[in-house]
PDB file of C-alpha atoms and ligand atoms in Angstrom:
ATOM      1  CA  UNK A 281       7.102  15.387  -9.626  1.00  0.00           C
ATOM      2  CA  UNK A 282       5.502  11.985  -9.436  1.00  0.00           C
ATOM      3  CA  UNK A 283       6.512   9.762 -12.416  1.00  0.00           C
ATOM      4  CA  UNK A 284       6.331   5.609 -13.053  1.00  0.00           C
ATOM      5  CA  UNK A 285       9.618   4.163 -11.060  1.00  0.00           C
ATOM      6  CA  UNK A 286      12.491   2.686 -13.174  1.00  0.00           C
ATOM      7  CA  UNK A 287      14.909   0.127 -12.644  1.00  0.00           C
ATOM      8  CA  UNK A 288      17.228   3.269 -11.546  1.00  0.00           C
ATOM      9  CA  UNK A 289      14.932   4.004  -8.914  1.00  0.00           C
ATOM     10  CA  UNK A 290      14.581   0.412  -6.812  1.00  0.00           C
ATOM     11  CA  UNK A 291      17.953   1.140  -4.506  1.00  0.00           C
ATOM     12  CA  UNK A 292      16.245   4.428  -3.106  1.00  0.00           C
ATOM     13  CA  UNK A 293      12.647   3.062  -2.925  1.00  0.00           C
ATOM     14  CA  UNK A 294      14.532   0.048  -0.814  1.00  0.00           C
ATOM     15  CA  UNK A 295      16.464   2.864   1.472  1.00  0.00           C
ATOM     16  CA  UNK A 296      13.634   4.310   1.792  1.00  0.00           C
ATOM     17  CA  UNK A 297      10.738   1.425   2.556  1.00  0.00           C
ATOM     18  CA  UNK A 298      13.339  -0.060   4.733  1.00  0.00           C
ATOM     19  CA  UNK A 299      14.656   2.458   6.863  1.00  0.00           C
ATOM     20  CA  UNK A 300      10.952   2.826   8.046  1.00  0.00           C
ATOM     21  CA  UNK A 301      10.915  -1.011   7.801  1.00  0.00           C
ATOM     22  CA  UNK A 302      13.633  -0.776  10.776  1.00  0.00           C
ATOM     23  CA  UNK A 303      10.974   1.155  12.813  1.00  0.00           C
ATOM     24  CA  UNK A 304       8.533  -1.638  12.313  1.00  0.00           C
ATOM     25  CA  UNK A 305       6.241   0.674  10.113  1.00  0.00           C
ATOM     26  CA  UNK A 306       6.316  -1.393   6.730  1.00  0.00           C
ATOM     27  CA  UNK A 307       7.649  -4.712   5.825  1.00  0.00           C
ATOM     28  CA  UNK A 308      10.910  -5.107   4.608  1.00  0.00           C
ATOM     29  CA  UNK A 309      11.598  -5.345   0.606  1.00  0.00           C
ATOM     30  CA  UNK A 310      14.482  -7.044  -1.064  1.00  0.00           C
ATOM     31  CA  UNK A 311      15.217  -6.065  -4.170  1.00  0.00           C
ATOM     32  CA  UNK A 312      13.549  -9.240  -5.757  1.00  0.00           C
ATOM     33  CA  UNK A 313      10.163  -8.363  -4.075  1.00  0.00           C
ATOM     34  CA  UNK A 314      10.782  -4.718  -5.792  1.00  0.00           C
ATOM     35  CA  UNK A 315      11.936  -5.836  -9.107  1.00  0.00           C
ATOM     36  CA  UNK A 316       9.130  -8.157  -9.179  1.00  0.00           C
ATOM     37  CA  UNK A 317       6.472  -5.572  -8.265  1.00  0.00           C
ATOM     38  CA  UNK A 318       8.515  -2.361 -10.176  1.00  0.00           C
ATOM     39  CA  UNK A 319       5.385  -1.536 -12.506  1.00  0.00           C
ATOM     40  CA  UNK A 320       3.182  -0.681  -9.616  1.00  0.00           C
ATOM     41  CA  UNK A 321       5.519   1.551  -8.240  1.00  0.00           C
ATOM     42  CA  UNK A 322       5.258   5.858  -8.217  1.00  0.00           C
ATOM     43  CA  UNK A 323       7.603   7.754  -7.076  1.00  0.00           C
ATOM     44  CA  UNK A 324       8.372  11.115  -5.993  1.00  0.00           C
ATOM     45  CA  UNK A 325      11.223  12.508  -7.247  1.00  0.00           C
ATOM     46  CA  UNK A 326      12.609  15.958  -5.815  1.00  0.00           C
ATOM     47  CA  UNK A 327      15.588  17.929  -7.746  1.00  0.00           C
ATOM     48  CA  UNK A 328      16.778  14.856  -9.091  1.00  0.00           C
ATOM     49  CA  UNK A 329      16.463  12.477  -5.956  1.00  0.00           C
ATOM     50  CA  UNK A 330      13.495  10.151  -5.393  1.00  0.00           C
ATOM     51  CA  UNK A 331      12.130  11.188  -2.024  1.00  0.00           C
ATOM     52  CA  UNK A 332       8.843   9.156  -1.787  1.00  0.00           C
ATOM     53  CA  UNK A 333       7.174   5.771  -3.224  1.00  0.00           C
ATOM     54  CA  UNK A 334       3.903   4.320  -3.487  1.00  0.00           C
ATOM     55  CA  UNK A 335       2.553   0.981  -5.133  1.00  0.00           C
ATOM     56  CA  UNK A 336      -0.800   0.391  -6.428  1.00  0.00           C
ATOM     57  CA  UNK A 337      -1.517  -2.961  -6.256  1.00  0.00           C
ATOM     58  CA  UNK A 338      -4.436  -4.871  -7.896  1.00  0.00           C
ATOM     59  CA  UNK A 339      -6.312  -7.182  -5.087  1.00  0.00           C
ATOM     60  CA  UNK A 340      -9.586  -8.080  -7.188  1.00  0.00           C
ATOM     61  CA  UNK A 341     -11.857  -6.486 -10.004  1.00  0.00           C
ATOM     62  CA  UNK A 342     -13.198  -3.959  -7.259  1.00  0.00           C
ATOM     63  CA  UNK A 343     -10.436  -3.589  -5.381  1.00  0.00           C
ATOM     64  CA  UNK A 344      -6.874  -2.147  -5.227  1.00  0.00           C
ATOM     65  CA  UNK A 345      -4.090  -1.208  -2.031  1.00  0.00           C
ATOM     66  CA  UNK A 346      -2.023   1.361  -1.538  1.00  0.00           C
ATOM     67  CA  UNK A 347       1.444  -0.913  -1.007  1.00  0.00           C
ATOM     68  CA  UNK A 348       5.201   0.525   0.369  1.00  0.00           C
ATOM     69  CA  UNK A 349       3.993   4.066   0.457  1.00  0.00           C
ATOM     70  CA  UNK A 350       7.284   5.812   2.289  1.00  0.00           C
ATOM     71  CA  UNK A 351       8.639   9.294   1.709  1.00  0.00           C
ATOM     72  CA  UNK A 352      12.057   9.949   3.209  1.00  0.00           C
ATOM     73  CA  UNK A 353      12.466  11.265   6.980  1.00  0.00           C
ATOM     74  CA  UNK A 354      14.062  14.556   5.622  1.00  0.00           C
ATOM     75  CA  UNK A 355      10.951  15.346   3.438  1.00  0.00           C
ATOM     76  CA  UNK A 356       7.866  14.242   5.606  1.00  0.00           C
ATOM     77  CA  UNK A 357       5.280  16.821   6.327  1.00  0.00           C
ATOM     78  CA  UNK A 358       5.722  18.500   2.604  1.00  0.00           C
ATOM     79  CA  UNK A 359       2.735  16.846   0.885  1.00  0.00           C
ATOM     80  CA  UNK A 360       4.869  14.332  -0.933  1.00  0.00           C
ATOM     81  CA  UNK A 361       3.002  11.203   1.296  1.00  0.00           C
ATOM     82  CA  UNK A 362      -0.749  12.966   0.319  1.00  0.00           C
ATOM     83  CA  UNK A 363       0.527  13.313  -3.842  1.00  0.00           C
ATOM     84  CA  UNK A 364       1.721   9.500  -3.779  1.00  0.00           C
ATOM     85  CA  UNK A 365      -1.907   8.586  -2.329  1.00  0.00           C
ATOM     86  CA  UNK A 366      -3.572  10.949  -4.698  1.00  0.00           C
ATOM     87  CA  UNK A 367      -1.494   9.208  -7.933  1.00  0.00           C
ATOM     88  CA  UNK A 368      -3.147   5.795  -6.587  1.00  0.00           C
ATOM     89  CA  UNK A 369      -6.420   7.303  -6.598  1.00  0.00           C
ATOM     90  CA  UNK A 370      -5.580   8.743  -9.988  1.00  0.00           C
ATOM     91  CA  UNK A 371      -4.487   5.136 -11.111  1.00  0.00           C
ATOM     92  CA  UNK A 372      -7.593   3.384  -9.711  1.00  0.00           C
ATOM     93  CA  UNK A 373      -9.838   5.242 -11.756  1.00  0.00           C
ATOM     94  CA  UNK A 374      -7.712   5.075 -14.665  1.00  0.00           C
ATOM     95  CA  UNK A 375      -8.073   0.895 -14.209  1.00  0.00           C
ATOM     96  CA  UNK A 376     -11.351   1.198 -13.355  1.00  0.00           C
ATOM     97  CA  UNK A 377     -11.128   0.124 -10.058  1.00  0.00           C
ATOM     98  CA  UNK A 378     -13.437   1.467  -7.516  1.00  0.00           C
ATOM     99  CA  UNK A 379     -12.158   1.068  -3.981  1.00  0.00           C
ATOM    100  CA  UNK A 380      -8.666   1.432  -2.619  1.00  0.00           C
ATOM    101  CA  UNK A 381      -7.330  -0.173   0.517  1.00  0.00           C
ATOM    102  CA  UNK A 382      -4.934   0.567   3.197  1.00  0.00           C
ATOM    103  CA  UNK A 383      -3.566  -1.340   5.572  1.00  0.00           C
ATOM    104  CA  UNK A 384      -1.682   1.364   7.731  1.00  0.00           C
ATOM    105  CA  UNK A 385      -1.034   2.855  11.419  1.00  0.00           C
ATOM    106  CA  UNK A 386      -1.283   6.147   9.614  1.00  0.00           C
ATOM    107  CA  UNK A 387      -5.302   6.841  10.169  1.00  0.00           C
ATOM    108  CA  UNK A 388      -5.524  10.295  10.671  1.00  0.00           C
ATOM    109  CA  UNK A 389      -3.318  10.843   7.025  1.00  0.00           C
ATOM    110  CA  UNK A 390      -5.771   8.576   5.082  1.00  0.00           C
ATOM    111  CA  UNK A 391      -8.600   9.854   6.929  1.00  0.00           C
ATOM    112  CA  UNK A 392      -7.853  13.356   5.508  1.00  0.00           C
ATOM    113  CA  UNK A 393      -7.704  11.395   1.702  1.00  0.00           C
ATOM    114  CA  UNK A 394     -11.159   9.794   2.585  1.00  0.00           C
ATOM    115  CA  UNK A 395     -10.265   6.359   3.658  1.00  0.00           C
ATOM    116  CA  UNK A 396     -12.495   5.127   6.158  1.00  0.00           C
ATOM    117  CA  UNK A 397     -11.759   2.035   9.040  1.00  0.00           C
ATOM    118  CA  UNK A 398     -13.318  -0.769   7.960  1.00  0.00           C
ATOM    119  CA  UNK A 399     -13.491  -3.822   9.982  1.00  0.00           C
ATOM    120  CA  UNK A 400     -10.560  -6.338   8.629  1.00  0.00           C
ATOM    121  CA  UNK A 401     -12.750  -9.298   7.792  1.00  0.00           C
ATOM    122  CA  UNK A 402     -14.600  -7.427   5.497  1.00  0.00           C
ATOM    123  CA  UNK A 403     -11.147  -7.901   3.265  1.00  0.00           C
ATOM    124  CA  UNK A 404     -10.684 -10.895   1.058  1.00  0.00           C
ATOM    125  CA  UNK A 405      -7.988 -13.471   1.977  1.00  0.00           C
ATOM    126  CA  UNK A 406      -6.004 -12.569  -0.790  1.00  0.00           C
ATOM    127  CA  UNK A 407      -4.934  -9.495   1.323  1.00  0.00           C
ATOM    128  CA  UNK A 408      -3.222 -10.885   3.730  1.00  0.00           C
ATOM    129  CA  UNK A 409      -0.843 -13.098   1.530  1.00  0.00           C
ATOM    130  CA  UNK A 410       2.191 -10.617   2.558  1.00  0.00           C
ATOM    131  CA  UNK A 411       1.315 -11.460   6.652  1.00  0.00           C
ATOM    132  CA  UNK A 412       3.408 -14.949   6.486  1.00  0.00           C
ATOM    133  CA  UNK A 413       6.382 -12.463   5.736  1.00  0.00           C
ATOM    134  CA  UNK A 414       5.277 -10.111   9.023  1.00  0.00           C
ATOM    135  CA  UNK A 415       6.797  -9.891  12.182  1.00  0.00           C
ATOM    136  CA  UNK A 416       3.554  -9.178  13.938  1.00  0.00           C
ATOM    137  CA  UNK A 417       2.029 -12.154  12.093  1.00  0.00           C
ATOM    138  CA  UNK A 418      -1.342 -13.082  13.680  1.00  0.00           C
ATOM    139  CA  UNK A 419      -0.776 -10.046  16.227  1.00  0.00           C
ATOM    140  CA  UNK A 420      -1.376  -7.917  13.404  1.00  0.00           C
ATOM    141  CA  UNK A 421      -2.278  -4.184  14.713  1.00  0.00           C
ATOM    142  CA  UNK A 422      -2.521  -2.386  11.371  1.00  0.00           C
ATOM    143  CA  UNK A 423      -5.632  -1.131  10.482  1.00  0.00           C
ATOM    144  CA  UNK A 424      -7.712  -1.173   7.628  1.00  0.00           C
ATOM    145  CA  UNK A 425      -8.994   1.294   5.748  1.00  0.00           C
ATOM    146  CA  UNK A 426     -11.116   1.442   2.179  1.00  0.00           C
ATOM    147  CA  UNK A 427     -11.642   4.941   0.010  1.00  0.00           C
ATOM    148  CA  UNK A 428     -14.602   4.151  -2.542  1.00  0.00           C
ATOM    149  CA  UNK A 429     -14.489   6.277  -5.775  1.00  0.00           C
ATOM    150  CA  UNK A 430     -18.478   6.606  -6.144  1.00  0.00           C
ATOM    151  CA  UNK A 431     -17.992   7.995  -9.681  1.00  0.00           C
ATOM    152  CA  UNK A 432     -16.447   4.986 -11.122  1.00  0.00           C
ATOM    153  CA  UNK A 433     -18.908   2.023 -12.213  1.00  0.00           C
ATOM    154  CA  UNK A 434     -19.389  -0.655  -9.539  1.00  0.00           C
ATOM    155  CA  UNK A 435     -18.803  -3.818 -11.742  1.00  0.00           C
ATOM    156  CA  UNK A 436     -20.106  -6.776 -11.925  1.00  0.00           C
ATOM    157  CA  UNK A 437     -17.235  -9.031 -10.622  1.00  0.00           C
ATOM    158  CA  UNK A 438     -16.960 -12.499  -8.895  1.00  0.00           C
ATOM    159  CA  UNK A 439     -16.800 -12.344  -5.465  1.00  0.00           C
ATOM    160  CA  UNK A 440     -13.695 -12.306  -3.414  1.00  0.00           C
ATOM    161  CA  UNK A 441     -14.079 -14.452  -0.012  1.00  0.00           C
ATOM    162  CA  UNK A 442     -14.123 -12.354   2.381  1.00  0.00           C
ATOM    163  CA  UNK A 443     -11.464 -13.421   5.649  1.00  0.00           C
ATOM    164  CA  UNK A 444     -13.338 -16.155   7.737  1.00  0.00           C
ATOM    165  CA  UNK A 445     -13.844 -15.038  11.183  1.00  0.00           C
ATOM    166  CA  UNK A 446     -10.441 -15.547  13.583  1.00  0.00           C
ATOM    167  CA  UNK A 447      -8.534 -16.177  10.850  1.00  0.00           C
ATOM    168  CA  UNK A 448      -4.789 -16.833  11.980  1.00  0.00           C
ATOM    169  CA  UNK A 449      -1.591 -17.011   9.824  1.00  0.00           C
ATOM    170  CA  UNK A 450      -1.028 -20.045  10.736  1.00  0.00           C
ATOM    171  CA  UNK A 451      -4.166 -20.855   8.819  1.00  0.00           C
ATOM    172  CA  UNK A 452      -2.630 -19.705   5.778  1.00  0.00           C
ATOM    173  CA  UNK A 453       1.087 -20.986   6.830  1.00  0.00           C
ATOM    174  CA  UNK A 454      -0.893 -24.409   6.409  1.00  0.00           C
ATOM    175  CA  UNK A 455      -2.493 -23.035   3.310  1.00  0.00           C
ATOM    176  CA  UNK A 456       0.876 -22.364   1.309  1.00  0.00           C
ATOM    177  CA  UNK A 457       2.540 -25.784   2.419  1.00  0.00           C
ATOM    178  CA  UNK A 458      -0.307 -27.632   1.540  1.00  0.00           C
TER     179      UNK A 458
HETATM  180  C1  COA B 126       2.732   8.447   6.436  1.00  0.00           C
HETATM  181  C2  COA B 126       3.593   9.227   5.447  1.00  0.00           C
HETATM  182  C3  COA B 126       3.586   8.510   4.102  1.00  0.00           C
HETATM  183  C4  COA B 126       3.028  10.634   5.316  1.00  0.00           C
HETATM  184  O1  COA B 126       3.775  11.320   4.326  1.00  0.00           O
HETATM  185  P1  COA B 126       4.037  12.902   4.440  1.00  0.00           P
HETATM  186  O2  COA B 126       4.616  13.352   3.156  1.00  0.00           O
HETATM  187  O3  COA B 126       4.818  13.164   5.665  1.00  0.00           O
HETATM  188  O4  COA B 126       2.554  13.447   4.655  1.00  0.00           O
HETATM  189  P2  COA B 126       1.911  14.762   3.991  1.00  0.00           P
HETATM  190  O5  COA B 126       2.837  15.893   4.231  1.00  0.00           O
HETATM  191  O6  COA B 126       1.520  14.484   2.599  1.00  0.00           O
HETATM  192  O7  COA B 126       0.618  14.917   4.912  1.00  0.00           O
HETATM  193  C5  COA B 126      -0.701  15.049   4.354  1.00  0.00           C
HETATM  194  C6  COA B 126      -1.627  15.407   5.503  1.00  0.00           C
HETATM  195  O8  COA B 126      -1.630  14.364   6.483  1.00  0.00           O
HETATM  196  C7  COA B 126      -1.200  14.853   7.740  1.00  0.00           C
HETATM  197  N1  COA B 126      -0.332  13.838   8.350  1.00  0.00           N
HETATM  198  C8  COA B 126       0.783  13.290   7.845  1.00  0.00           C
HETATM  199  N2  COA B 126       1.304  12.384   8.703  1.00  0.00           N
HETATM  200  C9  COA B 126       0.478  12.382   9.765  1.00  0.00           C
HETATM  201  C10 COA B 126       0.478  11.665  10.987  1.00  0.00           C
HETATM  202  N3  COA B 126       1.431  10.777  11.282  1.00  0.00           N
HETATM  203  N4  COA B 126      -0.521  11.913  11.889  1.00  0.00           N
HETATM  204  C11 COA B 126      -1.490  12.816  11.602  1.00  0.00           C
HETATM  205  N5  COA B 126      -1.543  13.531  10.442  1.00  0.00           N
HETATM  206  C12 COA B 126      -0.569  13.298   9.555  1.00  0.00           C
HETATM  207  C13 COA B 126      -0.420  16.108   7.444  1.00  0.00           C
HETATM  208  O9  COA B 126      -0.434  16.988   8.541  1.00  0.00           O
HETATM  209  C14 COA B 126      -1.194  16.659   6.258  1.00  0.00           C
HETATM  210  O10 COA B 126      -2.366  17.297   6.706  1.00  0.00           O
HETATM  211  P3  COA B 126      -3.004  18.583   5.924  1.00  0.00           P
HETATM  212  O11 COA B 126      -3.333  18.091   4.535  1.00  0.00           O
HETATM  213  O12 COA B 126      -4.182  18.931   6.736  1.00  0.00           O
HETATM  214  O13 COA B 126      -1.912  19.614   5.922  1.00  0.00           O
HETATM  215  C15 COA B 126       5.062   9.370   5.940  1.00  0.00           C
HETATM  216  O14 COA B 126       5.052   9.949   7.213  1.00  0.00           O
HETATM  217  C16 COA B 126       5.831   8.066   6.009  1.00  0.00           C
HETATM  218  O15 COA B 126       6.549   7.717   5.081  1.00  0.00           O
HETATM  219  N6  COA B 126       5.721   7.333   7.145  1.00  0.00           N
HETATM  220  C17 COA B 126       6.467   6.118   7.387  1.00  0.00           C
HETATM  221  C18 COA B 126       5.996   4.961   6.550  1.00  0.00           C
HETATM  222  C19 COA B 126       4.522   4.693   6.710  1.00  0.00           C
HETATM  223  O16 COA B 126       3.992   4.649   7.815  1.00  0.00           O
HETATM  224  N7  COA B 126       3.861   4.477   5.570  1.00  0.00           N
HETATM  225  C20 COA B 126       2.449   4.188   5.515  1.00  0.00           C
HETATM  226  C21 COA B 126       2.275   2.735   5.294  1.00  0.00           C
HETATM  227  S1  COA B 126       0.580   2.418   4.914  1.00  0.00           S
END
């Protein structure tokens, strides 16, 4: 069963998130950074226990990424990571929202939901806010990938800037002291 998280649920969906966190899959999340972003948050929830999370989170008019999605090591390979991603998809097109993003090292999962590699500068800046808070920082290896929902209106938004070419994070390290 996938259902809206609670305040309940944010000690599992940090067990979870960081134990693959440890493995350098996903950033960490304190519980501030959860409490903060709780209404985004799905999870899966399994006789009784949350087993799985996801986050939808809203980039730009046109655009929305699939954040912390983590189902527990004891109940991978059951479908519970493809539901979570299928709930965003379901909440994108209940928002309106035409394309989801994903910024992953899990291609051949969201290939099978119809995300497709996109080159990263095609993002908007705003997306890589969360890389000042990454390890990896400008050696970022994740890559990115975009499912368009063709039956939901393409609107008629501002445009986000899309990353300038060689962009490093010490560009935006700059940015957020300034
Ligand atoms: C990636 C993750 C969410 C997948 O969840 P899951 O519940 O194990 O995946 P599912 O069982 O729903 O798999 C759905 C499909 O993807 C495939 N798949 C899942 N993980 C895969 C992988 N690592 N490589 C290739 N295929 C994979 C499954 O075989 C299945 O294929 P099918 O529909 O043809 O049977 C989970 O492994 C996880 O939590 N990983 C660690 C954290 C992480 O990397 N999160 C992603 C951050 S963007």
């Amino acid at each position: 069963m996938i259902r809206f998280a609670t305040i309940h649920d944010v000690p599992e969906i940090q067990r979870i998130v960081n134990s693959h966190a440890e493995l350098g899959k996903m950033l960490f999340k304190s519980y501030a950074e959860l409490y903060e972003n709780l209404r985004a948050f799905a999870v899966f929830e399994r006789d009784g226990k949350v087993v799985g999370c996801v986050a939808l989170g809203l980039i730009w008019a046109d655009l929305a990424e699939v954040r912390s999605l983590a189902v527990d090591d004891n109940y991978r390979g059951q479908g519970i990571g493809k539901a979570l991603v299928q709930w965003c998809i379901a909440d994108a097109r209940r928002l309106e929202i035409r394309k989801l993003m994903s910024l992953t090292y899990e291609k051949t999962f969201f290939e099978k939901l119809g995300f497709k590699v996109v080159e990263k500068d095609t993002l908007p800046l705003k997306v890589w806010s969360d890389c000042v808070k990454c390890p990896k920082n400008d050696n970022c290896d994740e890559i990115a990938m975009v499912h368009e929902l063709a039956d939901v209106k393409v609107i008629d938004a501002p445009n986000a800037h899309p990353t300038p070419k060689g962009l490093s994070i010490r560009v935006l390290q700059g940015m957020t002291s300034a």
